[in-house]
Coordinates of C-alpha atoms in Angstrom, one line a residue:
X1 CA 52.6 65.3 56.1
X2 CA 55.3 65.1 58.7
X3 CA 54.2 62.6 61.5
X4 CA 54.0 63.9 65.6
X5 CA 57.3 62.8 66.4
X6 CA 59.5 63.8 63.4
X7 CA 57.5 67.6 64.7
X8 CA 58.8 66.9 67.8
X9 CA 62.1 66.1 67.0
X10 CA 62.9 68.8 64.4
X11 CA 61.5 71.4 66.9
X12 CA 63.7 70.2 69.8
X13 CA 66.6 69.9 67.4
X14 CA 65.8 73.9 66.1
X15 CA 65.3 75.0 70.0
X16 CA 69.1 73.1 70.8
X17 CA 70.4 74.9 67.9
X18 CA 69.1 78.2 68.8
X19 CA 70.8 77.4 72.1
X20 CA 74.3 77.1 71.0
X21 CA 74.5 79.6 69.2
X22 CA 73.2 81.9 71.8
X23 CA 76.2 80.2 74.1
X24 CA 78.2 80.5 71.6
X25 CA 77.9 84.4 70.9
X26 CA 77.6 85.4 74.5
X27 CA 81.2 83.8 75.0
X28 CA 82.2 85.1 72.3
X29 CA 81.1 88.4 73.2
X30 CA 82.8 87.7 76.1
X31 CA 86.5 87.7 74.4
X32 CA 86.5 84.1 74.8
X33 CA 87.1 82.6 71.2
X34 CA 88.8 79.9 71.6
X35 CA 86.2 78.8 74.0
X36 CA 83.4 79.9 71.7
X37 CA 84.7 78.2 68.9
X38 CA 85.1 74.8 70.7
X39 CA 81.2 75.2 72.0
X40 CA 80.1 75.8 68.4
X41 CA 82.2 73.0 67.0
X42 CA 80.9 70.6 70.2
X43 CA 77.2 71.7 70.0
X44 CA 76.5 71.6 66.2
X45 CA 78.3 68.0 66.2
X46 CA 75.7 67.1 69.1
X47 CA 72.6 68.2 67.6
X48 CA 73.5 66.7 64.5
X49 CA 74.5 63.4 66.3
X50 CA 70.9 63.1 67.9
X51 CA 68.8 64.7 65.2
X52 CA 70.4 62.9 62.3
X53 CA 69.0 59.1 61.8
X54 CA 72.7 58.3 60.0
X55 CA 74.0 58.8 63.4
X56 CA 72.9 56.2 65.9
X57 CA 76.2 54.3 66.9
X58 CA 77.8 57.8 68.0
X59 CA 74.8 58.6 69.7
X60 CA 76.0 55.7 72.4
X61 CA 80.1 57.3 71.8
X62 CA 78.8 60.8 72.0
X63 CA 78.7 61.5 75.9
X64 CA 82.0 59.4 76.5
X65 CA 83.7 61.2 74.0
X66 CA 82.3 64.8 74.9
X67 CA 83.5 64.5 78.4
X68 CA 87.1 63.1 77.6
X69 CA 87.6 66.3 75.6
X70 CA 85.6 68.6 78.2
X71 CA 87.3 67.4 81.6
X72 CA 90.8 65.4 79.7
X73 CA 91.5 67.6 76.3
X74 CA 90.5 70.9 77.0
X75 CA 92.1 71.3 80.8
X76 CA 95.6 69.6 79.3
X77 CA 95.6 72.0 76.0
X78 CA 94.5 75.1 78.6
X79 CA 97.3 74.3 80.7
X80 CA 99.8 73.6 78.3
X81 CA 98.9 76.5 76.5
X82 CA 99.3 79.1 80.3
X83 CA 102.9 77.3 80.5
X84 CA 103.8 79.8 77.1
X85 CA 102.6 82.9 79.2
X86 CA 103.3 85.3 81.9
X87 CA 100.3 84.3 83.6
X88 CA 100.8 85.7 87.6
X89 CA 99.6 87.5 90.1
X90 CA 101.1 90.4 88.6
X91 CA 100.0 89.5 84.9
X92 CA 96.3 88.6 85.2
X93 CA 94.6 90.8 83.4
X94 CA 94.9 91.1 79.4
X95 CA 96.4 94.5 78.1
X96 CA 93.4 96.0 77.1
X97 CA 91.8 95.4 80.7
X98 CA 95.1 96.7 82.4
X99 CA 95.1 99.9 80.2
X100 CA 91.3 100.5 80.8
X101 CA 92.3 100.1 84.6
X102 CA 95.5 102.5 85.0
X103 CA 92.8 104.8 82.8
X104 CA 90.2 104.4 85.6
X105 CA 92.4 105.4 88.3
X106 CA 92.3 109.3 90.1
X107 CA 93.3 110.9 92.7
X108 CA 91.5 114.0 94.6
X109 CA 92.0 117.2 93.9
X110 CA 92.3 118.2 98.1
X111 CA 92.9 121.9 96.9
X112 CA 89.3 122.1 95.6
X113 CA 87.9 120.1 97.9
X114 CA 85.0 121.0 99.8
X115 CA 83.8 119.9 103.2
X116 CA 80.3 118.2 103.6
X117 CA 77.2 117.9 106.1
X118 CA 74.4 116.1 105.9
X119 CA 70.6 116.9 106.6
X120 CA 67.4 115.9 106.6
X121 CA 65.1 117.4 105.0
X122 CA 61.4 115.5 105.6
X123 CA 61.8 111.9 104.0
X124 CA 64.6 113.4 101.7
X125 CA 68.8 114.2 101.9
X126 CA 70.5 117.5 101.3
X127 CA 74.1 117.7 101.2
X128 CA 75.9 121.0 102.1
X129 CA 79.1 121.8 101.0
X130 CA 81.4 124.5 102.5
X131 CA 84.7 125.8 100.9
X132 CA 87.1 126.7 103.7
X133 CA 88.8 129.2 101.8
X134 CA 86.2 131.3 99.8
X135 CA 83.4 130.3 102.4
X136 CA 81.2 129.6 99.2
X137 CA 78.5 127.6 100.4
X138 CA 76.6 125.1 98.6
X139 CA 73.3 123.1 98.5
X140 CA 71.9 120.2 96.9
X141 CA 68.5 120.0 96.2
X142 CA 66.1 117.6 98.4
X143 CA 67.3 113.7 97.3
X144 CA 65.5 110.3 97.6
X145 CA 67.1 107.8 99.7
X146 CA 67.8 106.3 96.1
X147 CA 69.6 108.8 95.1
X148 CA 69.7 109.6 91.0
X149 CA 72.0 107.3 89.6
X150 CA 72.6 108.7 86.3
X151 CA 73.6 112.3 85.7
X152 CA 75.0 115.1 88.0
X153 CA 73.0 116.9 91.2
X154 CA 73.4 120.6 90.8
X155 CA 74.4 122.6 93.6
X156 CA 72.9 125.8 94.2
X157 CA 74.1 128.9 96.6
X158 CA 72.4 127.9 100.2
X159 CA 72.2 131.5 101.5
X160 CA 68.5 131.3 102.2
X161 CA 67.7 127.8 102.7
X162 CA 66.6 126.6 106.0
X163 CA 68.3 123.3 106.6
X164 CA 67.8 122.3 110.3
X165 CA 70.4 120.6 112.5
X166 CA 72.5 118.7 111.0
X167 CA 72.6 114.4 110.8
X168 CA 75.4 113.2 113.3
X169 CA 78.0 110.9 112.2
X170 CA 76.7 107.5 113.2
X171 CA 73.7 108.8 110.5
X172 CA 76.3 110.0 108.0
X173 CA 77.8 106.7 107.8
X174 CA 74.4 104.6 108.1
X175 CA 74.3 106.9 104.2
X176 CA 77.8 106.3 103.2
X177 CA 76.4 104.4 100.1
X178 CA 73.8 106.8 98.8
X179 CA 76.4 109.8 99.6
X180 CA 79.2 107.4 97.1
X181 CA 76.6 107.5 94.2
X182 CA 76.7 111.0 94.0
X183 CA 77.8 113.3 91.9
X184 CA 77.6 117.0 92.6
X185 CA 77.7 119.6 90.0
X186 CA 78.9 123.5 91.0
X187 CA 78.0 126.0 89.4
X188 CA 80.7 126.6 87.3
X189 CA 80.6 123.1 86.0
X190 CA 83.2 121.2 88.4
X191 CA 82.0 117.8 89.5
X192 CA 82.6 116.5 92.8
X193 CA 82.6 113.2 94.3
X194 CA 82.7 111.7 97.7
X195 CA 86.2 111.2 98.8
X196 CA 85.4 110.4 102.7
X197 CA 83.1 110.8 105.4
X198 CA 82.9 114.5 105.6
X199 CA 84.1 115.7 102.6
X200 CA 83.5 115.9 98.5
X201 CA 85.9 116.9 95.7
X202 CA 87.1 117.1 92.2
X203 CA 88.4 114.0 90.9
X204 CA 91.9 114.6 88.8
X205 CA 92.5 110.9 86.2
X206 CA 96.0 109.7 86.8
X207 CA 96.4 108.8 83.2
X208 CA 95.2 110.0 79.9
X209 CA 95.5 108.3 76.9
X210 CA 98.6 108.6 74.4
X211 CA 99.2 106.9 71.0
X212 CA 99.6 103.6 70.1
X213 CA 98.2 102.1 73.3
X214 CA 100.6 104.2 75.3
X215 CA 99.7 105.9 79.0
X216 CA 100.8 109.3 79.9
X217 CA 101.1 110.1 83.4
X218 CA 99.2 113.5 84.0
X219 CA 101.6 114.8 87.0
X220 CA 104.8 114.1 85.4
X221 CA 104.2 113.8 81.9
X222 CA 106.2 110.5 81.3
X223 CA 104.9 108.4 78.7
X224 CA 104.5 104.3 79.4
X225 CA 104.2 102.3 76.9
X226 CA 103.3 98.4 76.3
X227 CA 106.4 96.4 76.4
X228 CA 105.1 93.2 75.4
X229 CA 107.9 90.8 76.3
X230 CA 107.7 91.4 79.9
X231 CA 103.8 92.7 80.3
X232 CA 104.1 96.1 81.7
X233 CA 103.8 99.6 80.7
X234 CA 107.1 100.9 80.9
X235 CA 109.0 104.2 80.3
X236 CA 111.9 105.1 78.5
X237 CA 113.8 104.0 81.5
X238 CA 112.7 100.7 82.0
X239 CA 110.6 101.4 84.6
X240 CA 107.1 100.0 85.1
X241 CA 103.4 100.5 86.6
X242 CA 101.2 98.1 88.3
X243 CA 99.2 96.0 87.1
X244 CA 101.1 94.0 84.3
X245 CA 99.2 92.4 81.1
X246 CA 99.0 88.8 80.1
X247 CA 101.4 87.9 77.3
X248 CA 102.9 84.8 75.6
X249 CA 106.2 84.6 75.8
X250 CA 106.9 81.6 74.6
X251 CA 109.3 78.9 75.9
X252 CA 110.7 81.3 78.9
X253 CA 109.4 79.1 81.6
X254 CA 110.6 76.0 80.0
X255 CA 114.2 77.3 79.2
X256 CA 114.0 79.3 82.8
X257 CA 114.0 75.3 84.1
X258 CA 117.2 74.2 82.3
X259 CA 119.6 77.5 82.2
X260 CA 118.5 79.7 85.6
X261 CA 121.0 78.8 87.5
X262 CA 119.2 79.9 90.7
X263 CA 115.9 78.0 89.8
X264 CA 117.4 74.9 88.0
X265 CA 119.2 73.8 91.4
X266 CA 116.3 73.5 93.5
X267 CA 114.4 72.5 90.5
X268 CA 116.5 69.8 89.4
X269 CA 117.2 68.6 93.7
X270 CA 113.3 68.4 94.0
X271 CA 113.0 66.1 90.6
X272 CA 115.3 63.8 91.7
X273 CA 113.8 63.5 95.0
X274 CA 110.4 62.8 93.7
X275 CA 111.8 60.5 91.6
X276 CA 113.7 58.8 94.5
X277 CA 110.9 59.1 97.0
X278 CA 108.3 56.6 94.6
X279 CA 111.4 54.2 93.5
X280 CA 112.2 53.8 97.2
X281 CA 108.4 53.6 98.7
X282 CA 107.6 51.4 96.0
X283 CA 110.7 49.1 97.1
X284 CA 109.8 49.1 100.8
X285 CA 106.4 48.7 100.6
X286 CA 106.9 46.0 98.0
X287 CA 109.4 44.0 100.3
X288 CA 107.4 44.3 103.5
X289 CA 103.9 43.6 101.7
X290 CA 105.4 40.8 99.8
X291 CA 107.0 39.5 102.6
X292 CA 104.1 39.6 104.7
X293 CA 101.9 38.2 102.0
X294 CA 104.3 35.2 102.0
X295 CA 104.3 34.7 105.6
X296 CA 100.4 34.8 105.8
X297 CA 100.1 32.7 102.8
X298 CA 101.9 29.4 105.3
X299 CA 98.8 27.2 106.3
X300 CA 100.2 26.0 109.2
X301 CA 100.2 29.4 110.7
X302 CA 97.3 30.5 113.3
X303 CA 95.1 33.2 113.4
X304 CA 96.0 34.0 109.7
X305 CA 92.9 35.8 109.2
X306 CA 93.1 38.0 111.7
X307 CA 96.6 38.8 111.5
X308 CA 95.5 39.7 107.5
X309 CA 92.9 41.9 108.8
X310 CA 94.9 43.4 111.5
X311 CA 98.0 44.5 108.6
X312 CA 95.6 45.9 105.7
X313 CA 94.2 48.4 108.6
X314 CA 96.4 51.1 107.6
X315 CA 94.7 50.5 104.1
X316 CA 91.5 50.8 105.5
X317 CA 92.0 54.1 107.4
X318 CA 91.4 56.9 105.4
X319 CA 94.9 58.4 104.5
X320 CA 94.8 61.8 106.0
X321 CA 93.9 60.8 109.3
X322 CA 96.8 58.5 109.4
X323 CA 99.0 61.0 108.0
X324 CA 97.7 63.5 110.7
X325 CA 98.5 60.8 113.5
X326 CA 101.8 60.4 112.5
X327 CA 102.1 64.1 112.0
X328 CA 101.5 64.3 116.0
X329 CA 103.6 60.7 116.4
X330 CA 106.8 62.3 115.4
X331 CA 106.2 65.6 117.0
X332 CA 109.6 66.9 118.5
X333 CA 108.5 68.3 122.0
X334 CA 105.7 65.8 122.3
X335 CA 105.4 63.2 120.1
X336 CA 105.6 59.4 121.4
X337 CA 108.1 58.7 118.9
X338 CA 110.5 60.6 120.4
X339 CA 109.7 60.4 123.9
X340 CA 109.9 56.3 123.0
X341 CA 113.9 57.4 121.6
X342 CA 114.6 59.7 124.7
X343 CA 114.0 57.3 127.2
X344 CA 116.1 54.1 125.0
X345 CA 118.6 56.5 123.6
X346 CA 118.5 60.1 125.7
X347 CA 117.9 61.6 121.6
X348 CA 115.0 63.7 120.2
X349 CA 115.5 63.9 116.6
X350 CA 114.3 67.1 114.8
X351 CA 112.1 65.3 112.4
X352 CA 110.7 68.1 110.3
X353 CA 113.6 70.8 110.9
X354 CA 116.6 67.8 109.5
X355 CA 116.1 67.3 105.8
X356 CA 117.5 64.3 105.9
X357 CA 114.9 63.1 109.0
X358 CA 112.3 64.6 107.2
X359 CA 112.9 62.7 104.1
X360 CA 112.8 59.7 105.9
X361 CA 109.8 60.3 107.9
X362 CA 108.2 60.8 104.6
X363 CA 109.2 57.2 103.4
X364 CA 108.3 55.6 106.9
X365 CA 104.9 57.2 107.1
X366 CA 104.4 56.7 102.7
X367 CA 105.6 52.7 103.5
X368 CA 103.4 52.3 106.4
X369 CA 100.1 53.7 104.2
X370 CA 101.4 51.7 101.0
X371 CA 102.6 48.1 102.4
X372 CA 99.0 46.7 102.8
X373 CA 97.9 47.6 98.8
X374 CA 100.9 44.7 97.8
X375 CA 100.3 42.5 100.5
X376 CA 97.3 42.4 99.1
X377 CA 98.3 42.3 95.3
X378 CA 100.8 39.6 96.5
X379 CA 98.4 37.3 98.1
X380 CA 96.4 37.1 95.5
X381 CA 99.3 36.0 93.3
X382 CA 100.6 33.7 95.3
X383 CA 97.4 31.9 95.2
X384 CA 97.8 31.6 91.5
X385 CA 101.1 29.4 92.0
X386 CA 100.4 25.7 91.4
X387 CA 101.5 24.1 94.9
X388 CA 103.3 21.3 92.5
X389 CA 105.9 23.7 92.5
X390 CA 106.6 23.6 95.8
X391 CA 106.1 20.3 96.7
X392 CA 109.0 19.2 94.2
X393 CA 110.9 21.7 95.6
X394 CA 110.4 20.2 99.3
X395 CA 111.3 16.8 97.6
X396 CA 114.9 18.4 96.7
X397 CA 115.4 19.5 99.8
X398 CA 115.3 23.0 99.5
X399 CA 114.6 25.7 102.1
X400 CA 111.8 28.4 102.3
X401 CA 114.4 31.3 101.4
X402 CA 115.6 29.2 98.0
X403 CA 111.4 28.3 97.1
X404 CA 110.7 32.3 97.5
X405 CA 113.3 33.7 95.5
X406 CA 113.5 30.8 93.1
X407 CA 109.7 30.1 92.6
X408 CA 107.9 32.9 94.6
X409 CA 109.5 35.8 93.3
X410 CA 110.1 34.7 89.5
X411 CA 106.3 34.0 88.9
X412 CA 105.0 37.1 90.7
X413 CA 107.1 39.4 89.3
X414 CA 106.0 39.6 85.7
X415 CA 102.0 40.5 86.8
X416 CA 103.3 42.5 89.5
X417 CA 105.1 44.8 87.6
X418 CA 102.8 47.3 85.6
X419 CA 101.1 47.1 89.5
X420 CA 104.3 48.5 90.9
X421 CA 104.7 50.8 87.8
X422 CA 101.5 52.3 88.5
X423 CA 102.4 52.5 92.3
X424 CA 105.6 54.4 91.3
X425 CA 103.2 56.9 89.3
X426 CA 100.8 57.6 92.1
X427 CA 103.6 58.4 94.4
X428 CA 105.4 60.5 91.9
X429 CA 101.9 62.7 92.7
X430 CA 101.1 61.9 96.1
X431 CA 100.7 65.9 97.4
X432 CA 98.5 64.8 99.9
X433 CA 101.2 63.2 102.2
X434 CA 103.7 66.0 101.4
X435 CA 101.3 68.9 102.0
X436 CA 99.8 67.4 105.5
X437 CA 103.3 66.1 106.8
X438 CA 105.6 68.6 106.3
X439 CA 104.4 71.1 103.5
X440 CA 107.8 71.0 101.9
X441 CA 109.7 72.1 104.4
X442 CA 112.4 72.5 105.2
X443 CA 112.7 75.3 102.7
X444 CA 116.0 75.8 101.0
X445 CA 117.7 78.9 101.6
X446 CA 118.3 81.6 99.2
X447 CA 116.4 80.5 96.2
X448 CA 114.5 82.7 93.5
X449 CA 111.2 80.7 94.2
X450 CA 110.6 79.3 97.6
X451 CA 111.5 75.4 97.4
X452 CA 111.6 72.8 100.2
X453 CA 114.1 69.6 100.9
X454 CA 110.8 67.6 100.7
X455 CA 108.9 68.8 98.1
X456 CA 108.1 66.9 95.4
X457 CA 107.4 68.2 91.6
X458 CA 103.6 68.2 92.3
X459 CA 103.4 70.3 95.8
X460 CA 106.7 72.6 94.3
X461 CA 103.5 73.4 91.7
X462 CA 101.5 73.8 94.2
X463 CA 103.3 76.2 95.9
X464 CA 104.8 77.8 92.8
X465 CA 100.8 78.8 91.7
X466 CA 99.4 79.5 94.5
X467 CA 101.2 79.6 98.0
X468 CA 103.9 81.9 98.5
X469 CA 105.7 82.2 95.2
X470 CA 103.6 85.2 93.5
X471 CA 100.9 82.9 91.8
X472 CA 103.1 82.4 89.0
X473 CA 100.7 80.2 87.1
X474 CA 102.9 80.2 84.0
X475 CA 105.5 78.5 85.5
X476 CA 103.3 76.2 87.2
X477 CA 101.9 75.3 84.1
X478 CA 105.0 74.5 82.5
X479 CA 106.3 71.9 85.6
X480 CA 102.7 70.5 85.3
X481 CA 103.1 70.0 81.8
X482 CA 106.3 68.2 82.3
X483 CA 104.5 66.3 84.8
X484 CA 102.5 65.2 82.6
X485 CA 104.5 63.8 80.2
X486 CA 106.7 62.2 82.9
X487 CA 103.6 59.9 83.8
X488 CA 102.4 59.3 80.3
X489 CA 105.6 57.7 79.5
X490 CA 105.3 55.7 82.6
X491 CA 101.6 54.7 81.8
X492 CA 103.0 53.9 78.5
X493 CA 105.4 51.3 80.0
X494 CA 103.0 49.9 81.9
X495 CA 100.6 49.1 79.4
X496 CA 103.3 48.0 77.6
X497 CA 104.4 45.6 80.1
X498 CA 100.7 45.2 81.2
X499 CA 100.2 43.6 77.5
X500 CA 103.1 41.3 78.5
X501 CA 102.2 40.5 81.5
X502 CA 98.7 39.1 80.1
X503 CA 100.8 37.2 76.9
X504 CA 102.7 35.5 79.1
X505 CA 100.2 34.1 80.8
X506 CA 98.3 32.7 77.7

């Protein structure tokens, strides 16, 4: 006989099983089968994993390992997998959902369309219809506030029914929603539907179904069919109907990068920006927090502490405020910064309308937030020098610029590397500066996709998915996939030199 808790374990085991596979069928349902399929294959492995007394080590690796490939895999695949579509704006739906919608759509029929007023009638509605050219006059029977939801009202001839003054339009409209829900029958068959405040009508479909997934327009008679290489329905002339359809299209976006001439020079003018923005804020903030370090690392000097505390402020300060400050600093019309330049110099640089000025108010304001991080780093390091070093250096007679770039900087610079490395990464993403400083701008002028002088890879995604470029989230997906491997290689370097760093020092 089973014991209590093997019960209790096999029943919570059968009830997590049941769940899955509910999940799993309901997304399924859903059209979502690659999602499906990954819940399955996740779920069974979990309740296996917990249920199973063979599987107690991966019980502990279970929830690490789930989430890697939850919030790490499955968003890298997913967007890896958009950069081989049309995905947009104008592409969201798949083609099935845009068909069924184009079929949805009508348009009223104003030639058979009938004017309405409403009336009470006790606790009940009655609609009146009145056709201003046969003066046929028409009559719904007495209707619930909830009106019937399924199945057509019929209209009868209102020749002898006493309706009463009529409801006034502030009532009308109080009813709009009932009156939408409505659908009256004449009595030849006809069904009418609200089409505005004071009037119902016949609703003509725009489309009708043709063959092979094809649309026919019902006023013209022009077929549209599914051109799946660009995700419209289009007619024999090329021409096409809103909204488009999702489709792969393989390595368009990738290939649009390297030989669109219009797209590959912004393109290719914003990746070597970004890549000259981090190499440059990396090198400033490096010499002036290394610098400073070295300074504040002299024991004769007073006040070190507090001139320490004082420089790693601008750490301290969360980085959008500072950003913001400066954003208001180097204001044109009145910002101190140039009022400071106007009265020395009688100038007022245009700091966010110059690209070049812009650029390099980005690396003043990007220096200024990263100096502190390796002034830190660095004083640290320096602490790790034995002071022998420098003592026989003194005995030689050599100077404080010789002892910092012949001891200082050689034994620093192997640890500090995969630090700077990983420095030269973050920047390579830092959209937070460039969206609150100058949001890319100034824009190039006349480009296919709008690009600015200071954008960098990350906020030309950004803007690419989902400012002002159309939402093209294919596109987006492919520079974010390239992003991606752009920073894996560098966080392969620097745990390769990381390794290096920590053998050396063995």
């Amino acid at each position: 006989m089973a014991s209590p808790k093997r019960t209790l374990t096999h029943a919570i085991a059968a009830l997590a099983t049941l769940a899955v596979l509910w999940l799993t069928w309901r997304l399924a349902a859903s059209g979502q089968l690659l999602v499906s399929t990954a819940t399955l294959a996740l779920g069974g492995f979990a309740v296996y994993t917990y249920a199973s007394a063979k599987t107690l080590a991966w019980r502990y690796l279970f929830p690490g390992v789930a989430g890697m490939l939850i919030f790490v895999a499955f968003p890298l695949v997913y967007t890896m997998q958009i950069g081989f579509t049309n995905y947009s704006s104008a592409h969201l739906l798949s083609e099935e959902r845009a068909r069924a919608y184009l079929l949805d759509q009508s348009e009223v029929d104003e030639a058979h369309a009938m004017a309405s007023t409403l009336y009470a009638d006790g606790s009940a509605l009655r609609v009146k219809l009145t056709s201003a050219d046969s003066n046929e006059v028409l009559v719904t029977p007495p209707l619930t506030a909830s009106a019937p939801s399924k199945g057509a009202v019929p209209l009868t001839p209102a020749a002898d029914t006493p309706l009463g003054a009529p409801l006034s339009l502030r009532e009308v409209l109080a009813r709009r929603d009932t009156l939408r829900g409505l659908a009256l029958q004449r009595p030849d068959g006809t069904l009418l539907h609200y089409t505005g405040v004071r009037e119902f009508g016949p609703l003509n479909p725009v489309w009708k179904a043709g063959g092979n997934g094809a649309l026919v327009q019902q006023a013209t008679g022009t077929t549209y069919r599914p051109n799946r290489g660009t995700g419209y329905f289009e007619n024999e002339r090329g021409e096409h109907v809103q909204p488009g359809f999702k489709v792969n299209i393989g390595l368009a976006n990738y290939t649009r990068m390297m030989f669109d001439a219009d797209f590959r020079g912004p393109f290719v003018s914003i990746f070597g920006w970004t890549v000259v923005f981090s190499a440059l804020t990396v090198l400033f903030a490096t010499a002036i927090g290394m610098t400073l370090a070295v300074l504040l690392n002299w024991e004769a000097l007073r006040f070190r502490t507090l001139y320490r505390t004082l420089l790693f402020l601008p750490y301290a300060v969360p980085g959008f405020i500072s950003i913001l400050v400066f954003k208001g600093l180097f204001n044109q019309n009145f910002g101190e910064i140039n009022a400071i330049l106007d009265a020395l110099f009688g100038v007022r640089p245009a700091w966010f309308a110059d690209p070049t000025l812009a650029r390099a108010m980005l690396l003043i304001v990007n220096t200024w937030l990263g100096y502190p991080y390796i002034m830190v780093l660095c004083t640290g390091l320096l602490k790790a020098i034995p002071s022998d070093l420098y003592e026989a250096s003194a005995i030689a007679g050599a100077g404080p610029l010789t002892n910092f770039f012949k001891i200082t900087v050689p034994l620093i610079a192997r640890p500090l590397t995969p630090l700077l490395i990983s420095a030269f990464a973050f920047n390579f993403n830092n959209f937070v500066l460039i969206s609150l400083l100058t949001d890319g701008r100034p824009d190039y002028l006349n480009t296919k996709l709008p690009a600015g002088t200071t954008d960098i890879l990350v906020s030309y995604t950004y803007r690419i998915a989902f400012t002002d470029a159309g939402a093209n989230f294919g596109l987006a997906a492919a520079i974010s996939t390239l992003i991606f491997f752009v920073v894996a290689l560098m966080s392969l370097v620097n745990l390769r030199l990381s390794g290096d760093a920590g053998a050396s020092t063995r």
